[in-house]
C-alpha positions as semicolon CSV with decimal commas, in nm:
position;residue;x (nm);y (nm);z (nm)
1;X;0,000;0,000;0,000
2;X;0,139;0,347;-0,105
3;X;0,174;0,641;0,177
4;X;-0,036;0,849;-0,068
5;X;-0,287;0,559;0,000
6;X;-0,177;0,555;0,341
7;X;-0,281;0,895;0,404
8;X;-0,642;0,852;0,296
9;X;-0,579;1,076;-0,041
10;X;-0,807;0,866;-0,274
11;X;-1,049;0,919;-0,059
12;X;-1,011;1,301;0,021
13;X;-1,072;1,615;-0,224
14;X;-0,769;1,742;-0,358
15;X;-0,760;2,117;-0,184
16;X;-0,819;1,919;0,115
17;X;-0,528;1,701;0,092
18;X;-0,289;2,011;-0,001
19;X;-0,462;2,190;0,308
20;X;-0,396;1,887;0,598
21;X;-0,053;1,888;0,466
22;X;0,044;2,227;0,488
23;X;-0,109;2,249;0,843
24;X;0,195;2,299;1,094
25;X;-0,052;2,150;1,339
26;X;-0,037;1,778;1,386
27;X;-0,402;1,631;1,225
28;X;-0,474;1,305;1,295
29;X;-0,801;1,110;1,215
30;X;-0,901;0,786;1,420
31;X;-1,190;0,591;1,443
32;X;-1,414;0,589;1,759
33;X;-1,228;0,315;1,923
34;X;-0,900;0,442;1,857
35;X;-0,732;0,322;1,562
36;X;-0,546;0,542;1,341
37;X;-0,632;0,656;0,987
38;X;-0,514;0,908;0,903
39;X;-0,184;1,098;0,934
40;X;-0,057;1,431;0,777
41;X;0,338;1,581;0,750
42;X;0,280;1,788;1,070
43;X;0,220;1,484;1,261
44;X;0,512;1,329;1,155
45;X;0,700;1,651;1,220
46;X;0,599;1,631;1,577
47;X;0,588;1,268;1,706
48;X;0,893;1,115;1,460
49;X;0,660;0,876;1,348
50;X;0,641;0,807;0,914
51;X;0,243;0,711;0,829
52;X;0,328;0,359;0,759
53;X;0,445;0,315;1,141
54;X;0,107;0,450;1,289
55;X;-0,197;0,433;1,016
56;X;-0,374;0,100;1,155
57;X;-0,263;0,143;1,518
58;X;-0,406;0,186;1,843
59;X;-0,321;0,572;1,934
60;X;-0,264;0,471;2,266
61;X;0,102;0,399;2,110
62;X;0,147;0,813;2,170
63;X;0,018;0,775;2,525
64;X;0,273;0,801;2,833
65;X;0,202;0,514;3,076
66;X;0,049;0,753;3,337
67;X;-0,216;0,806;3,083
68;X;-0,296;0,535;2,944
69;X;-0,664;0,558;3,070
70;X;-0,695;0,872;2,941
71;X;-0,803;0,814;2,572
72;X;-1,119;0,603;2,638
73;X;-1,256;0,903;2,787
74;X;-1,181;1,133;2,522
75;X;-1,305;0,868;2,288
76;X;-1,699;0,853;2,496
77;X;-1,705;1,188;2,468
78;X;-1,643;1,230;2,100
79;X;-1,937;0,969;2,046
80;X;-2,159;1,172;2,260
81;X;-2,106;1,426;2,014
82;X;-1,904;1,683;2,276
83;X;-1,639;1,870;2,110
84;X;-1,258;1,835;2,291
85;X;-1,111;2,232;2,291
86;X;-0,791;2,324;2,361
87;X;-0,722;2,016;2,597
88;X;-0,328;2,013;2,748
89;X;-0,224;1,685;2,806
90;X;0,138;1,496;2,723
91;X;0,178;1,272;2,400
92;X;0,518;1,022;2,346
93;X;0,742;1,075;2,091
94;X;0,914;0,774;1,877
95;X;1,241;0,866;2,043
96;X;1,057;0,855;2,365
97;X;1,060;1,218;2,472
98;X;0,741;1,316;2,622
99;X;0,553;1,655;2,499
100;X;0,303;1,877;2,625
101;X;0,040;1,899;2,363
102;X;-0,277;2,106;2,306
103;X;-0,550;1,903;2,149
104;X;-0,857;1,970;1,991
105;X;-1,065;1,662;1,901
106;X;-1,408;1,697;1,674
107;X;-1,642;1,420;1,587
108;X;-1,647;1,334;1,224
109;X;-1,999;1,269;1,088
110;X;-2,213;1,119;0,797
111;X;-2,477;1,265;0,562
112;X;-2,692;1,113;0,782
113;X;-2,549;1,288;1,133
114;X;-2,426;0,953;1,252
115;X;-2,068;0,968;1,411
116;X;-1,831;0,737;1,293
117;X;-1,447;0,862;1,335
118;X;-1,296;1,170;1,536
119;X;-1,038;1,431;1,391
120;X;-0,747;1,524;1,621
121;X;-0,572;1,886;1,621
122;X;-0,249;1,879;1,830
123;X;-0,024;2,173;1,826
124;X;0,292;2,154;2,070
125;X;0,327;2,390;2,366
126;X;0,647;2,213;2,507
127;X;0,788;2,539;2,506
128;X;0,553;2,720;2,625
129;X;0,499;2,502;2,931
130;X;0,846;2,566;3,007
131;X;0,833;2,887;3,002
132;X;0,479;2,886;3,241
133;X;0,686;2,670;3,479
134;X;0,987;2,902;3,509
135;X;0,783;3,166;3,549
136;X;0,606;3,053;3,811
137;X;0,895;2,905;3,965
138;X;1,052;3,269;3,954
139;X;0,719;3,474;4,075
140;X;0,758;3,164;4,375
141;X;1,094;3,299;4,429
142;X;1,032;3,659;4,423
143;X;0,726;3,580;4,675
144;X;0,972;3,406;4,929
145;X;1,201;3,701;4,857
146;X;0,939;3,978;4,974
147;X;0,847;3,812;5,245
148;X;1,196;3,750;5,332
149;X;1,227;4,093;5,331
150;X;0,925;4,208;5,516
151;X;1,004;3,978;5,798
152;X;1,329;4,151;5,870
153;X;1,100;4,413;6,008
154;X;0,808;4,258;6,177
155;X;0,563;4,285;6,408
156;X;0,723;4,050;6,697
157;X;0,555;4,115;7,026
158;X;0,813;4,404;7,242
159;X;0,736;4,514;7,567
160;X;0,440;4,791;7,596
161;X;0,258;4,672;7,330
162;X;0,072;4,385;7,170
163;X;0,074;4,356;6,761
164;X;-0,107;4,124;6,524
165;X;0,040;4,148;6,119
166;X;-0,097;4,057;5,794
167;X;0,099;4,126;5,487
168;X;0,030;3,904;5,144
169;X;0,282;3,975;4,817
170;X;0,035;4,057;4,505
171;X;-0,039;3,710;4,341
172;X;-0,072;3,853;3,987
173;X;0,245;4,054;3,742
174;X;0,567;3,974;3,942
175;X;0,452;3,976;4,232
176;X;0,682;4,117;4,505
177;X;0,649;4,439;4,570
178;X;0,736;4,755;4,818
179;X;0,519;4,727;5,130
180;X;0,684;4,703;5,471
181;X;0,557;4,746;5,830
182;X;0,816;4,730;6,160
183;X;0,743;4,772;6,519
184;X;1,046;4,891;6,715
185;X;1,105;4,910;7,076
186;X;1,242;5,235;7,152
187;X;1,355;5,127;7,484
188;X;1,192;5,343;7,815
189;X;0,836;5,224;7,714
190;X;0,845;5,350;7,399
191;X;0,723;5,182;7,105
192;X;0,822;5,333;6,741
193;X;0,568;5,165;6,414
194;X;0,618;5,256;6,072
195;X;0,431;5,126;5,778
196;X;0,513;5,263;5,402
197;X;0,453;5,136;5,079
198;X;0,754;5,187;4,770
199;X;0,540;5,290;4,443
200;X;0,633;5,001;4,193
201;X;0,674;4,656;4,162
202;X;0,926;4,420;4,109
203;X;1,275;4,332;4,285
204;X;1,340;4,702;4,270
205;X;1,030;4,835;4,456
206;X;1,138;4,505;4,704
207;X;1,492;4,676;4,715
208;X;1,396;4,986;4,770
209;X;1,197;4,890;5,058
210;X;1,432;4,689;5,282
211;X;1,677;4,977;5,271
212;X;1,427;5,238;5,335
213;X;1,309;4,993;5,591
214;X;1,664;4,945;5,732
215;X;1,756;5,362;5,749
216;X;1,401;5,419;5,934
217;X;1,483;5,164;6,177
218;X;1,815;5,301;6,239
219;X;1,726;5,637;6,281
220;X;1,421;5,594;6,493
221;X;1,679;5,386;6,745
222;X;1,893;5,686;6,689
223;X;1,641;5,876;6,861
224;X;1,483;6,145;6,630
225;X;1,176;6,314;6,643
226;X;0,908;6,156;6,354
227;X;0,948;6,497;6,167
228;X;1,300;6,470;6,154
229;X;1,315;6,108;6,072
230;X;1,080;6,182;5,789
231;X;1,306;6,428;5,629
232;X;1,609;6,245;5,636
233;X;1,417;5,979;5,464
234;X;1,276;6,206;5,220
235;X;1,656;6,318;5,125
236;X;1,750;5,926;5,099
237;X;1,454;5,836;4,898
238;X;1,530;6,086;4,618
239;X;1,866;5,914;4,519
240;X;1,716;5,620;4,479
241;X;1,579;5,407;4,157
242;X;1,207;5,421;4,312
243;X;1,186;5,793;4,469
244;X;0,822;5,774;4,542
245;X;0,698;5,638;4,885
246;X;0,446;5,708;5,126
247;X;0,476;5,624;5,482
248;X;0,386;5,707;5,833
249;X;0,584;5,650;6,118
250;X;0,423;5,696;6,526
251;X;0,622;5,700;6,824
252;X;0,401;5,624;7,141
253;X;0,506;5,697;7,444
254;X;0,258;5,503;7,706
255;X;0,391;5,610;8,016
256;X;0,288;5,959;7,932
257;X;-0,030;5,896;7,762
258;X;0,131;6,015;7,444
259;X;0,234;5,980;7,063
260;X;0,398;6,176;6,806
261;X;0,312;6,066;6,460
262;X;0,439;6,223;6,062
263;X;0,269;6,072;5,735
264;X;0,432;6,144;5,389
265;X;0,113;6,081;5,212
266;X;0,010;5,768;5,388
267;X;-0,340;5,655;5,440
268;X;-0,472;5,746;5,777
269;X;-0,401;5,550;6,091
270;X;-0,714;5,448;6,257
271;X;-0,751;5,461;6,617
272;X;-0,953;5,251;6,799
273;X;-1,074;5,354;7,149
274;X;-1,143;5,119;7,461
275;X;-1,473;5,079;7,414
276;X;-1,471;4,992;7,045
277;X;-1,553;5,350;6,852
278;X;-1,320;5,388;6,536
279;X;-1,171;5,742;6,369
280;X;-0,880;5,893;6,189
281;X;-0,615;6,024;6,388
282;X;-0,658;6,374;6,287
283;X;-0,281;6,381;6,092
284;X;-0,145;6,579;5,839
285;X;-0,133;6,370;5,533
286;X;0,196;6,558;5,423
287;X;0,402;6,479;5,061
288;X;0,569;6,129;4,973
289;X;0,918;6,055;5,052
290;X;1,140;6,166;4,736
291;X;0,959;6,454;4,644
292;X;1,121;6,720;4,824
293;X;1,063;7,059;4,909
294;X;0,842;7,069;5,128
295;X;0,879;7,026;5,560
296;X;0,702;6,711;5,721
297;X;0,467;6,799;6,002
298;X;0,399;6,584;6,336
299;X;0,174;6,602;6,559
300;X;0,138;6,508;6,944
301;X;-0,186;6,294;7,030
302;X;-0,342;6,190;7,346
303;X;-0,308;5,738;7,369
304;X;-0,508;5,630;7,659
305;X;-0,456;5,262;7,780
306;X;-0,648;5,021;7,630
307;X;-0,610;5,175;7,265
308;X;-0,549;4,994;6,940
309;X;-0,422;5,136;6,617
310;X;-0,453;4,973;6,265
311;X;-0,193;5,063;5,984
312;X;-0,250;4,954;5,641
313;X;-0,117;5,049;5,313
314;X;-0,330;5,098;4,973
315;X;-0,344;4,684;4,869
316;X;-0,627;4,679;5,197
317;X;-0,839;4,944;5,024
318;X;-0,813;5,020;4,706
319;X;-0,923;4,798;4,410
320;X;-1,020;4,940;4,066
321;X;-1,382;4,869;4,083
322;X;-1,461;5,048;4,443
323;X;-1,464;5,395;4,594
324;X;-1,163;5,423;4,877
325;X;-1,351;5,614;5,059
326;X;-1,649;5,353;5,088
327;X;-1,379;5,090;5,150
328;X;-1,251;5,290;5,425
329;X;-1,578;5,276;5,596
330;X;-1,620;4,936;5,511
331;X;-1,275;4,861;5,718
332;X;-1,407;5,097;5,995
333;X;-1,751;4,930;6,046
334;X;-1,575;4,586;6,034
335;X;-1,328;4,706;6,340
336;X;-1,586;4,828;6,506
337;X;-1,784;4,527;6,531
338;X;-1,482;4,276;6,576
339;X;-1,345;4,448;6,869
340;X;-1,727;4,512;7,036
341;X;-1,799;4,171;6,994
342;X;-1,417;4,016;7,075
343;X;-1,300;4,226;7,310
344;X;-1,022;4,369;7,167
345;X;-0,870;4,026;7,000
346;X;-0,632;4,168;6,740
347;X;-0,542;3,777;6,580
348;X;-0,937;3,765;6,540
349;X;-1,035;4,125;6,434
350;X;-0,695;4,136;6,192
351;X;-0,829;3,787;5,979
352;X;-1,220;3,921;5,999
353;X;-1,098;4,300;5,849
354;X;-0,850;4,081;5,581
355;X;-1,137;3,820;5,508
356;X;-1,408;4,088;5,434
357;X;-1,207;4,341;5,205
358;X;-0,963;4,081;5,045
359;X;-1,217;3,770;5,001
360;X;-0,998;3,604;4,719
361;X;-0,648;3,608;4,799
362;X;-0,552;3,464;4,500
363;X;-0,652;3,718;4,257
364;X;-0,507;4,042;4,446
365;X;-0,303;4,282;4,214
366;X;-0,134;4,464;4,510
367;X;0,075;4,413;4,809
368;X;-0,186;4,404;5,143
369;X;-0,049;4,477;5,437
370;X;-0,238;4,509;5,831
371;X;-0,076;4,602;6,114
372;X;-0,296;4,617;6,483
373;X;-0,087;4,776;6,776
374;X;-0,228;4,783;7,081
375;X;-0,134;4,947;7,437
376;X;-0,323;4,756;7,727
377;X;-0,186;4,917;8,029
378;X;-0,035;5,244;8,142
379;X;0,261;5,223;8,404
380;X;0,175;5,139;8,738
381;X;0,318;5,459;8,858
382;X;0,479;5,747;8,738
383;X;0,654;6,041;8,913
384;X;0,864;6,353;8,836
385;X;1,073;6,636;8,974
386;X;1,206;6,939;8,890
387;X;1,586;7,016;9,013
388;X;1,840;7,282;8,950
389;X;2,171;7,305;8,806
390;X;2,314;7,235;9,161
391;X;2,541;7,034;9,276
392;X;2,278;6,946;9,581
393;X;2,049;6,869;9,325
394;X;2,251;6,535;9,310
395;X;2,155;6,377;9,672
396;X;1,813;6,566;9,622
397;X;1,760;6,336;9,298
398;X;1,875;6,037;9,519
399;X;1,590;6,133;9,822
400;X;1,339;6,165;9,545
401;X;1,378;5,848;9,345
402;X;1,426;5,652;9,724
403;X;1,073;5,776;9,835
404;X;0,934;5,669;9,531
405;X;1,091;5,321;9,569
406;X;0,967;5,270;9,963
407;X;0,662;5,398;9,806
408;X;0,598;5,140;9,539
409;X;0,734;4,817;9,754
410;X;1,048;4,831;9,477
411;X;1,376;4,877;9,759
412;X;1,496;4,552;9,679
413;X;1,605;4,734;9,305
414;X;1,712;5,042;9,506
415;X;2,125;5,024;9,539
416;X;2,130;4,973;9,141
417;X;1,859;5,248;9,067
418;X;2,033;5,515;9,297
419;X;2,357;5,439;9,173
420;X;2,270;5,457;8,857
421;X;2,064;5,760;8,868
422;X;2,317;5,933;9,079
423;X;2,587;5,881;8,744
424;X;2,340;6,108;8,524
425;X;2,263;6,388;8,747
426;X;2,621;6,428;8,798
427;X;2,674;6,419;8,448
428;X;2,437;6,644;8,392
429;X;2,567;6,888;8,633
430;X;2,867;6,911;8,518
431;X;2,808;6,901;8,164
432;X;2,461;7,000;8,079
433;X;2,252;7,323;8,112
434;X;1,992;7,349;8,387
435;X;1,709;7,320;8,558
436;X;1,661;6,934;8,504
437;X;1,417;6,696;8,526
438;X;1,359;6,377;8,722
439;X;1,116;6,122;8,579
440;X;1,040;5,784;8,735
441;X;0,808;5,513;8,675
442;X;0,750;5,153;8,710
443;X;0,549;4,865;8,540
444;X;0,485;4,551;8,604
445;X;0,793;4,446;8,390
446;X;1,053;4,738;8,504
447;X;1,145;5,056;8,637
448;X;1,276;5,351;8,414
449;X;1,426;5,657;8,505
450;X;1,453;5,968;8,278
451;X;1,619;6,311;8,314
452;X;1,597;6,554;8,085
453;X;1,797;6,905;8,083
454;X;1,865;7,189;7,814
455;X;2,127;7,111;7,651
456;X;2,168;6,901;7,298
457;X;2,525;6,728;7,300
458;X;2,480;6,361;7,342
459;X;2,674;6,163;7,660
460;X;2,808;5,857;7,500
461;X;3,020;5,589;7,723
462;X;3,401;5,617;7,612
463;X;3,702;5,406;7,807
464;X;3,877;5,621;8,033
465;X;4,246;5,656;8,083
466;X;4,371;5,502;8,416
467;X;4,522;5,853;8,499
468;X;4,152;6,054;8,467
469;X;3,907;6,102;8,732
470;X;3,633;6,072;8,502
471;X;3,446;5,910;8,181
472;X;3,349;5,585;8,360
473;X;2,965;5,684;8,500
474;X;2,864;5,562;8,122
475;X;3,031;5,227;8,108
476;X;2,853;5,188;8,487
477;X;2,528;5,257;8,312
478;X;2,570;5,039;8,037
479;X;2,712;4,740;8,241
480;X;2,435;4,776;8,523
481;X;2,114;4,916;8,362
482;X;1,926;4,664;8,125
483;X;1,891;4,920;7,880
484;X;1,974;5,258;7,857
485;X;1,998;5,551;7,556
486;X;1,968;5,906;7,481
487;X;1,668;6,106;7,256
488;X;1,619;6,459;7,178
489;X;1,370;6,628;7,314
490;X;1,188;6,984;7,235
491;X;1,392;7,162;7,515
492;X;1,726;6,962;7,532
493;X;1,787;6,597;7,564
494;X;1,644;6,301;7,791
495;X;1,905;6,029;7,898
496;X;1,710;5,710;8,077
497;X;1,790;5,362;8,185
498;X;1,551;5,101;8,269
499;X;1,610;4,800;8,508
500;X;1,378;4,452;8,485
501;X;1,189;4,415;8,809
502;X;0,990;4,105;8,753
503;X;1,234;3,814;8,771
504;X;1,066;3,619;8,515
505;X;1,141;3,874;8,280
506;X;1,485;3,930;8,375
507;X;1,573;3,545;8,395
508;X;1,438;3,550;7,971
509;X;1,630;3,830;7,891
510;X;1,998;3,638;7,970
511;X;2,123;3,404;7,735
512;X;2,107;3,040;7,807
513;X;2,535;3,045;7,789
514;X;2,507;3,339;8,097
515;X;2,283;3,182;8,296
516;X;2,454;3,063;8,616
517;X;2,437;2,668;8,625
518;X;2,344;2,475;8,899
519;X;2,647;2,292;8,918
């Protein structure tokens, strides 16, 4: 039998014939239980296979083993009359390689309407398949990347403050993206909490954010005002290859019943009270970071105990179908309810605000990111003093802070406290302007002292030479205190120290290696 034969062209018009074999597609006829009968160039092309190897075979020669089943189905559905479109499934080659296929099957009928044989399109996507798979195995890696990132600055529980964090990498274009939220522990009860969001997408918005993420973390440890740390990151934003960011960075202080907060065009930070109500912190929304030009403002807010804020950037809120503004009180009326009707459970009200405005998270086209900060509890007790630029003013600090102690059942951390607090007042004396301040407080967890004078040169500790007098208060505070830094202020500077009182605490704060043994 001739291939022409082979091929079915006696039995095919001539255009037709010229047609099938021209096709680059792969067109193969069968009958409805599977055997080959026709085969055109294409096919041959593809699978390595000349007509006279395949016409009168079973086509379950091109099937892998794993799908061997896979044809009889195909097959019943063909004599149902159901047309196959587009189906992706894996064919053998002769030389055994195996190939991703798209196949379209039609049934072939008679005058009559009767089915009797199928036709098979199959067009190769090997390629193609390839190219899904290493891009998904690339948006995969870009998805471990951002949150790589936005882990380096998370919201781990610090002392003063609870936090629950949500924060999803956009599932559609590549994927990572700019967001980043950190919650900082400013040491003295304070808490710092930035969230910003790097306009862009890609490993470059990603970039952009851990080092923008890394310089605001630095600074606000540094101890700036948020006005100031806004500017400086405004200047370091504008050299870089995505100089447009918005951001908002609070500094609460809950001993005082305070916080200081600057936004460079962020969203506003909601503020929940105690008993549930929800509103806008009333902030200035200020420019982005890299634009320049133009002085940050911050303001100073009352923050009661039992308060909870929520931070967010635009992937919460916006979407292109919605109005922000009605998604805004969407997120409102959803806080509002969770925390009536929880009682203030951040894990629960964070996945109730995240389920309702981001239903599907596997179609979002933007980075989301929640933060929920809350302050439960003021300081036990809190205390202050005014004192001159006296040299008595040192002892008078010491009677002060001792009262205090007796006061608050605490004399057991007296010796270190006095000590301690005796070092900075006689630095201050001698190298600071006057009158200072005396601040001292307590909670459950530790006692801090604070004292603030007028002048703006930092102390830092240095090593003294054995011949001075001097230069070794600092290394006293930093071997004795469990923390202890400096931090401008509107009228001067405040140097503090804070000591653990609860033993628990103080017992989790040494390393295993420095714990003493029993042994």
């Amino acid at each position: 039998m001739s291939v022409q034969k082979l091929r079915g062209a006696g039995s095919q018009p001539g255009f037709f014939r010229e047609l099938v074999e021209s096709s680059q597609d792969a067109i193969l006829m069968k009958t409805l239980d599977g055997q080959i009968t026709f085969w055109n160039a294409a096919a041959q092309r593809l699978y390595g296979y000349a007509p006279e190897d395949v016409i009168g075979s079973h086509v379950g020669m091109l099937l892998p083993p794993d799908l061997k089943d896979e044809e009889a189905g195909l097959l019943e559905q063909i004599a149902r009359g159901v047309r196959v479109e587009h189906y992706e499934t894996r064919r053998t080659a002769s030389d055994g390689r195996v190939l991703d296929v798209d196949v379209t099957l039609w049934p072939i009928r008679t005058r009559d309407g009767s089915i009797t044989a199928v036709c098979s399109l199959m067009r190769d996507i090997t390629a193609r398949k390839r190219a899904e798979a290493e891009l998904t195995r690339l948006h995969a890696q870009q998805r471990q990347i951002s949150l790589a990132l936005n882990l380096m600055g998370n919201a781990r529980q610090i002392p003063g403050a609870l936090a629950a964090s949500r924060y999803l990498p956009s599932t559609q274009g590549q994927g990572v993206g700019g967001d980043w939220f950190d919650l900082i522990d400013l040491g003295a009860g304070r808490v710092g909490v930035f969230v910003g969001d790097v306009m862009g997408r890609g490993m470059d918005a990603a970039v952009v954010m851990g080092q923008l993420r890394s310089a605001a973390r630095a600074l606000a440890l540094a101890g700036l005002p948020p006005c100031e740390v806004m500017q400086t990151l405004d200047a370091f934003t504008r050299d870089l290859p995505e100089p447009f960011v918005t951001c908002v960075y609070l500094e609460a202080d809950p001993a005082r019943g305070e916080m200081t907060v600057c936004s460079a065009g962020h969203l506003p930070v909601l503020l929940i009270e105690p008993d549930a109500t929800v509103s806008a912190l009333p902030v200035p929304t200020g420019i982005p970071l890299g634009v320049g030009g133009v002085p940050h403002q911050q303001v100073r807010l009352p923050l009661r105990a039992g308060t909870t804020l929520t931070l967010y950037t635009d992937g919460l809120v916006e979407t292109a179908s919605s109005d922000i503004e009605q998604r805004l009180k969407l997120m409102t009326t959803m806080l509002e309810d969770a925390f009536a009707t929880t009682g203030g459970g951040l894990e629960t009200a964070a996945d109730r605000v995240l389920h309702t405005l981001v239903p599907d998270t596997d179609t979002y086209a933007d980075d989301v990111t929640l933060l929920l900060v809350s302050f439960p509890t003021a300081p036990l007790e809190t205390a202050e003093t005014a004192l001159d630029c006296e040299a008595v003013s040192v002892p008078a600090g010491r009677r002060f802070l001792r009262a205090k102690l007796e006061e608050w059942g605490l004399t057991d951390h007296a010796d270190t406290a006095l000590l301690l607090t005796s070092e900075l007042l006689t630095n201050a004396f001698r190298h600071a302007r006057g009158p200072f301040n005396l601040r001292v407080w307590h909670s459950v967890r530790e006692l801090g002292v604070e004292i603030t004078d007028r002048s703006t040169p930092r102390p830092r500790a240095r090593l003294a030479a054995s011949t001075e007098e001097d230069g070794r208060g600092l290394c006293l505070v930093e071997a004795l205190a469990d923390a202890w830094g400096t931090r401008p202020c509107a009228t001067g500077k405040t140097v503090w120290f804070t000591t653990l009182i609860a033993s628990a605490d103080r017992d989790a704060a040494v390393p295993p290696a420095l714990t003493p043994s029993s042994g």
